[in-house]
Coordinates of C-alpha atoms in Angstrom, one line a residue:
Chain A
X2 CA 68.4 85.1 90.7
X3 CA 70.6 86.6 93.4
X4 CA 72.5 89.9 93.3
X5 CA 75.7 87.9 92.6
X6 CA 74.1 86.1 89.6
X7 CA 72.7 89.4 88.3
X8 CA 76.1 91.1 88.6
X9 CA 77.9 88.3 86.9
X10 CA 75.3 88.3 84.1
X11 CA 75.6 92.0 83.4
X12 CA 79.4 92.0 83.8
X13 CA 79.8 89.5 81.0
X14 CA 78.9 92.3 78.6
X15 CA 81.9 94.4 79.9
X16 CA 84.7 94.4 77.3
X17 CA 88.0 92.9 78.4
X18 CA 90.7 95.4 78.9
X19 CA 94.4 94.7 78.4
X20 CA 97.7 96.6 78.1
X21 CA 99.3 96.5 74.7
X22 CA 101.9 93.8 74.2
X23 CA 104.9 96.1 74.4
X24 CA 103.7 97.6 77.6
X25 CA 102.9 94.2 79.0
X26 CA 106.5 93.0 78.2
X27 CA 108.0 96.1 79.8
X28 CA 105.9 95.8 82.9
X29 CA 106.7 92.1 83.3
X30 CA 110.4 92.7 82.8
X31 CA 110.5 95.6 85.3
X32 CA 108.5 93.6 87.9
X33 CA 110.8 90.6 87.5
X34 CA 113.9 92.8 87.9
X35 CA 112.6 94.2 91.1
X36 CA 112.8 97.7 92.5
X37 CA 115.9 99.6 91.3
X38 CA 118.6 100.2 93.9
X39 CA 118.4 103.9 93.4
X40 CA 114.7 103.8 94.5
X41 CA 115.5 101.8 97.5
X42 CA 118.3 104.2 98.5
X43 CA 115.8 107.1 98.0
X44 CA 113.3 105.5 100.4
X45 CA 116.0 104.9 103.0
X46 CA 117.2 108.5 102.8
X47 CA 113.7 109.9 103.1
X48 CA 113.0 107.7 106.2
X49 CA 116.3 108.8 107.7
X50 CA 115.7 112.5 107.1
X51 CA 112.1 112.2 108.4
X52 CA 113.3 110.3 111.5
X53 CA 116.0 112.9 112.1
X54 CA 113.6 115.8 111.9
X55 CA 111.2 114.0 114.2
X56 CA 113.9 113.4 116.8
X57 CA 115.0 117.1 116.5
X58 CA 111.4 118.3 117.0
X59 CA 110.9 116.1 120.0
X60 CA 114.1 117.3 121.6
X61 CA 113.1 120.9 121.0
X62 CA 109.7 120.3 122.6
X63 CA 111.3 118.7 125.6
X64 CA 113.8 121.6 125.9
X65 CA 110.9 124.1 125.9
X66 CA 109.1 122.1 128.6
X67 CA 112.1 122.1 130.9
Chain B
X26 CA 109.6 76.1 80.2
X27 CA 106.2 77.8 80.4
X28 CA 104.3 74.6 79.6
X29 CA 105.3 73.2 82.9
X30 CA 103.3 75.9 84.6
X31 CA 100.1 75.8 82.6
X32 CA 98.2 73.3 84.8
X33 CA 98.1 74.4 88.4
X34 CA 98.6 77.3 90.7
X35 CA 100.5 75.0 93.1
X36 CA 103.1 74.4 90.4
X37 CA 103.4 78.2 89.9
X38 CA 103.8 78.6 93.6
X39 CA 106.6 76.1 93.8
X40 CA 108.3 77.7 90.8
X41 CA 108.0 81.2 92.2
X42 CA 109.4 80.1 95.5
X43 CA 112.4 78.6 93.7
X44 CA 112.9 81.8 91.8
X45 CA 112.1 80.4 88.4
X46 CA 111.3 83.1 85.8
X47 CA 108.9 80.8 83.9
X48 CA 106.6 80.6 86.9
X49 CA 106.5 84.4 87.2
X50 CA 105.7 84.7 83.5
X51 CA 102.9 82.1 83.8
X52 CA 101.3 84.0 86.7
X53 CA 101.7 87.3 84.9
X54 CA 100.1 85.9 81.7
X55 CA 97.2 84.4 83.7
X56 CA 96.4 87.4 85.8
X57 CA 97.6 90.4 83.8
X58 CA 94.3 91.2 82.0
X59 CA 92.2 90.6 85.1
X60 CA 94.2 92.8 87.4
X61 CA 94.6 95.4 84.7
X62 CA 90.9 95.5 84.0
X63 CA 90.2 96.0 87.7
X64 CA 92.8 98.7 88.0
X65 CA 91.6 100.6 84.9
X66 CA 88.0 100.5 86.1
X67 CA 88.9 101.6 89.7
X68 CA 91.3 104.4 88.7
X69 CA 89.7 105.3 85.4
X70 CA 93.2 106.0 84.0
X71 CA 95.2 103.6 81.9
X72 CA 98.5 105.2 82.7
X73 CA 97.9 104.8 86.5
X74 CA 96.6 101.3 85.9
X75 CA 99.8 100.3 84.1
X76 CA 101.9 101.7 87.0
X77 CA 99.8 99.9 89.6
X78 CA 99.9 96.7 87.6
X79 CA 103.7 96.9 87.6
X80 CA 103.8 97.6 91.3
X81 CA 101.4 94.7 92.0
X82 CA 103.6 92.2 90.1
X83 CA 106.7 93.8 91.5
X84 CA 105.4 92.9 95.0
X85 CA 104.6 89.4 93.9
X86 CA 108.3 89.0 92.7
X87 CA 109.5 90.5 96.0
X88 CA 107.4 88.2 98.2
X89 CA 107.7 85.1 96.0
X90 CA 109.9 83.2 98.3
X91 CA 107.8 83.8 101.3
X92 CA 104.4 82.8 99.8
X93 CA 102.8 80.1 102.0
X94 CA 101.3 76.8 100.8
X95 CA 97.8 77.2 99.5
X96 CA 98.3 80.8 98.4
X97 CA 95.6 81.6 95.7
X98 CA 97.1 84.1 93.3
X99 CA 93.8 85.7 92.5
X100 CA 93.1 86.6 96.1
X101 CA 96.7 87.6 96.7
X102 CA 97.1 89.8 93.6
X103 CA 93.7 91.5 94.1
X104 CA 94.4 92.2 97.7
X105 CA 97.6 94.0 96.7
X106 CA 95.9 95.8 93.8
X107 CA 93.1 96.9 96.2
X108 CA 95.6 98.4 98.7
X109 CA 97.4 100.2 95.9
X110 CA 94.2 101.7 94.6
X111 CA 93.3 102.8 98.1
X112 CA 96.8 104.5 98.5
X113 CA 96.5 106.1 95.1
X114 CA 93.0 107.4 95.8
X115 CA 94.2 108.9 99.1
X116 CA 97.1 110.6 97.4
X117 CA 94.7 111.9 94.7
X118 CA 92.4 113.3 97.4
X119 CA 95.3 115.1 99.1
X120 CA 96.5 116.5 95.8
X121 CA 93.0 117.7 94.9
X122 CA 92.6 119.3 98.3
X123 CA 96.0 121.1 98.0
X124 CA 95.1 122.3 94.5
X125 CA 91.6 123.2 95.4
X126 CA 90.3 121.0 92.6
X127 CA 86.8 119.8 92.2
X128 CA 86.3 116.0 92.3
X129 CA 86.7 114.5 88.9
X130 CA 83.5 113.6 87.0
X131 CA 82.9 109.9 86.5
X132 CA 84.1 109.0 83.1
X133 CA 84.6 105.8 81.2
X134 CA 88.2 104.6 81.1
X135 CA 90.3 105.8 78.1
X136 CA 89.7 103.7 75.1
X137 CA 92.1 102.9 72.3
X138 CA 90.6 103.6 68.9
X139 CA 90.3 99.9 68.2
X140 CA 88.5 99.4 71.5
X141 CA 86.2 102.3 70.8
X142 CA 85.3 101.0 67.3
X143 CA 84.4 97.6 68.9
X144 CA 82.2 99.2 71.5
X145 CA 78.5 98.9 71.0
X146 CA 76.2 101.5 72.5
X147 CA 75.2 99.0 75.2
X148 CA 78.8 98.3 76.1
X149 CA 79.5 102.0 76.4
X150 CA 76.4 102.5 78.6
X151 CA 77.5 99.6 80.8
X152 CA 81.0 101.0 81.1
X153 CA 79.7 104.4 82.0
X154 CA 77.2 102.9 84.6
X155 CA 80.1 101.0 86.3
X156 CA 82.3 104.1 86.2
X157 CA 79.5 106.1 87.9
X158 CA 79.2 103.7 90.8
X159 CA 80.8 104.9 94.1
X160 CA 84.3 103.3 94.3
X161 CA 83.3 101.1 97.3
X162 CA 80.4 99.6 95.3
X163 CA 82.3 99.5 92.0
X164 CA 85.0 97.5 93.6
X165 CA 82.6 94.9 95.0
X166 CA 80.7 94.8 91.7
X167 CA 83.9 94.2 89.7
X168 CA 85.3 91.5 92.0
X169 CA 82.0 89.6 92.2
X170 CA 80.7 90.3 88.7
X171 CA 83.8 90.3 86.5
X172 CA 86.1 88.1 88.6
X173 CA 83.3 85.7 89.7
X174 CA 84.5 85.8 93.3
X175 CA 82.3 84.8 96.3
X176 CA 81.3 87.5 98.8
X177 CA 83.4 85.7 101.5
X178 CA 86.5 85.9 99.3
X179 CA 85.8 89.5 98.4
X180 CA 85.4 90.2 102.1
X181 CA 88.8 88.9 102.8
X182 CA 90.4 90.9 100.0
X183 CA 88.8 94.2 101.1
X184 CA 89.0 93.5 104.9
X185 CA 85.2 93.7 105.3
X186 CA 82.5 91.4 106.7
X187 CA 80.7 89.2 104.1
X188 CA 77.4 90.9 105.1
X189 CA 78.9 94.3 104.2
X190 CA 80.0 93.0 100.9
X191 CA 76.5 91.6 100.1
X192 CA 75.0 95.0 101.1
X193 CA 77.3 96.9 98.8
X194 CA 76.6 94.4 96.1
X195 CA 72.8 94.9 96.4
X196 CA 73.3 98.7 96.3
X197 CA 75.6 98.5 93.3
X198 CA 73.1 96.3 91.5
X199 CA 70.2 98.8 92.3
X200 CA 72.3 101.7 91.1
X201 CA 73.4 99.9 87.9
X202 CA 69.8 99.0 87.2
X203 CA 68.8 102.6 87.5
X204 CA 71.7 103.9 85.4
X205 CA 71.3 101.3 82.7
X206 CA 67.5 101.8 82.2
X207 CA 66.7 100.2 78.8
X208 CA 70.2 98.7 78.6
X209 CA 69.7 96.6 81.7
X210 CA 69.3 92.9 81.1
X211 CA 65.7 91.9 80.5
X212 CA 65.7 89.7 83.6
X213 CA 66.7 92.7 85.7
X214 CA 63.8 94.9 84.3
X215 CA 61.3 92.1 85.1
X216 CA 62.3 92.1 88.8

């Protein structure tokens, strides 16, 4: 037997795991609806703030080097 | 509606690309348990596994229209789940370093009372042995052992060479055999 066969044999004894039906329905529904607009806006804002800070820091470094 | 999608992944793929909710539901029903089991055993936390399961299928819904012909949902979903686990583990490491925490002890995933009742001693030993494997070995062991994937497929999912997957698998098997002791399958003990 190969390591693959061995691993499959022993893994058959592992109990199956599952989310409870309510959680499964909630997860499926949330995934189908997609990411909420608020979350998308949050991500955009964080990226803008980070990019702005980075640009400011680069300008300051360039100023100091002049 | 769902019956139309029972037979083949190609039908699910077509349905998903057309934005049909029945196709999404069919894929979710087919892969939910498998992806969730992988996530619980990789993160050792049911709450985190539920969040990552949702994120995995959220990404499927987001990318549904751009899936290419021949996409295999197993490989696609486990690739996303693997990346999410890696990101989560990195965030955990940073959090632990910031808090000065010690690394968490390997523990079996949380069990519901019903699951716990159904567990035999051997099952519990096996679950603990898997939980004690280093994550890199555990991941390969789960994908090959539980999911029945070939090392080449696992290599694609994890971004590794097939040889590296086989090496990790051999090490995982050796560590499992040591950890299981008397609970190891008879054929293992004979080798």
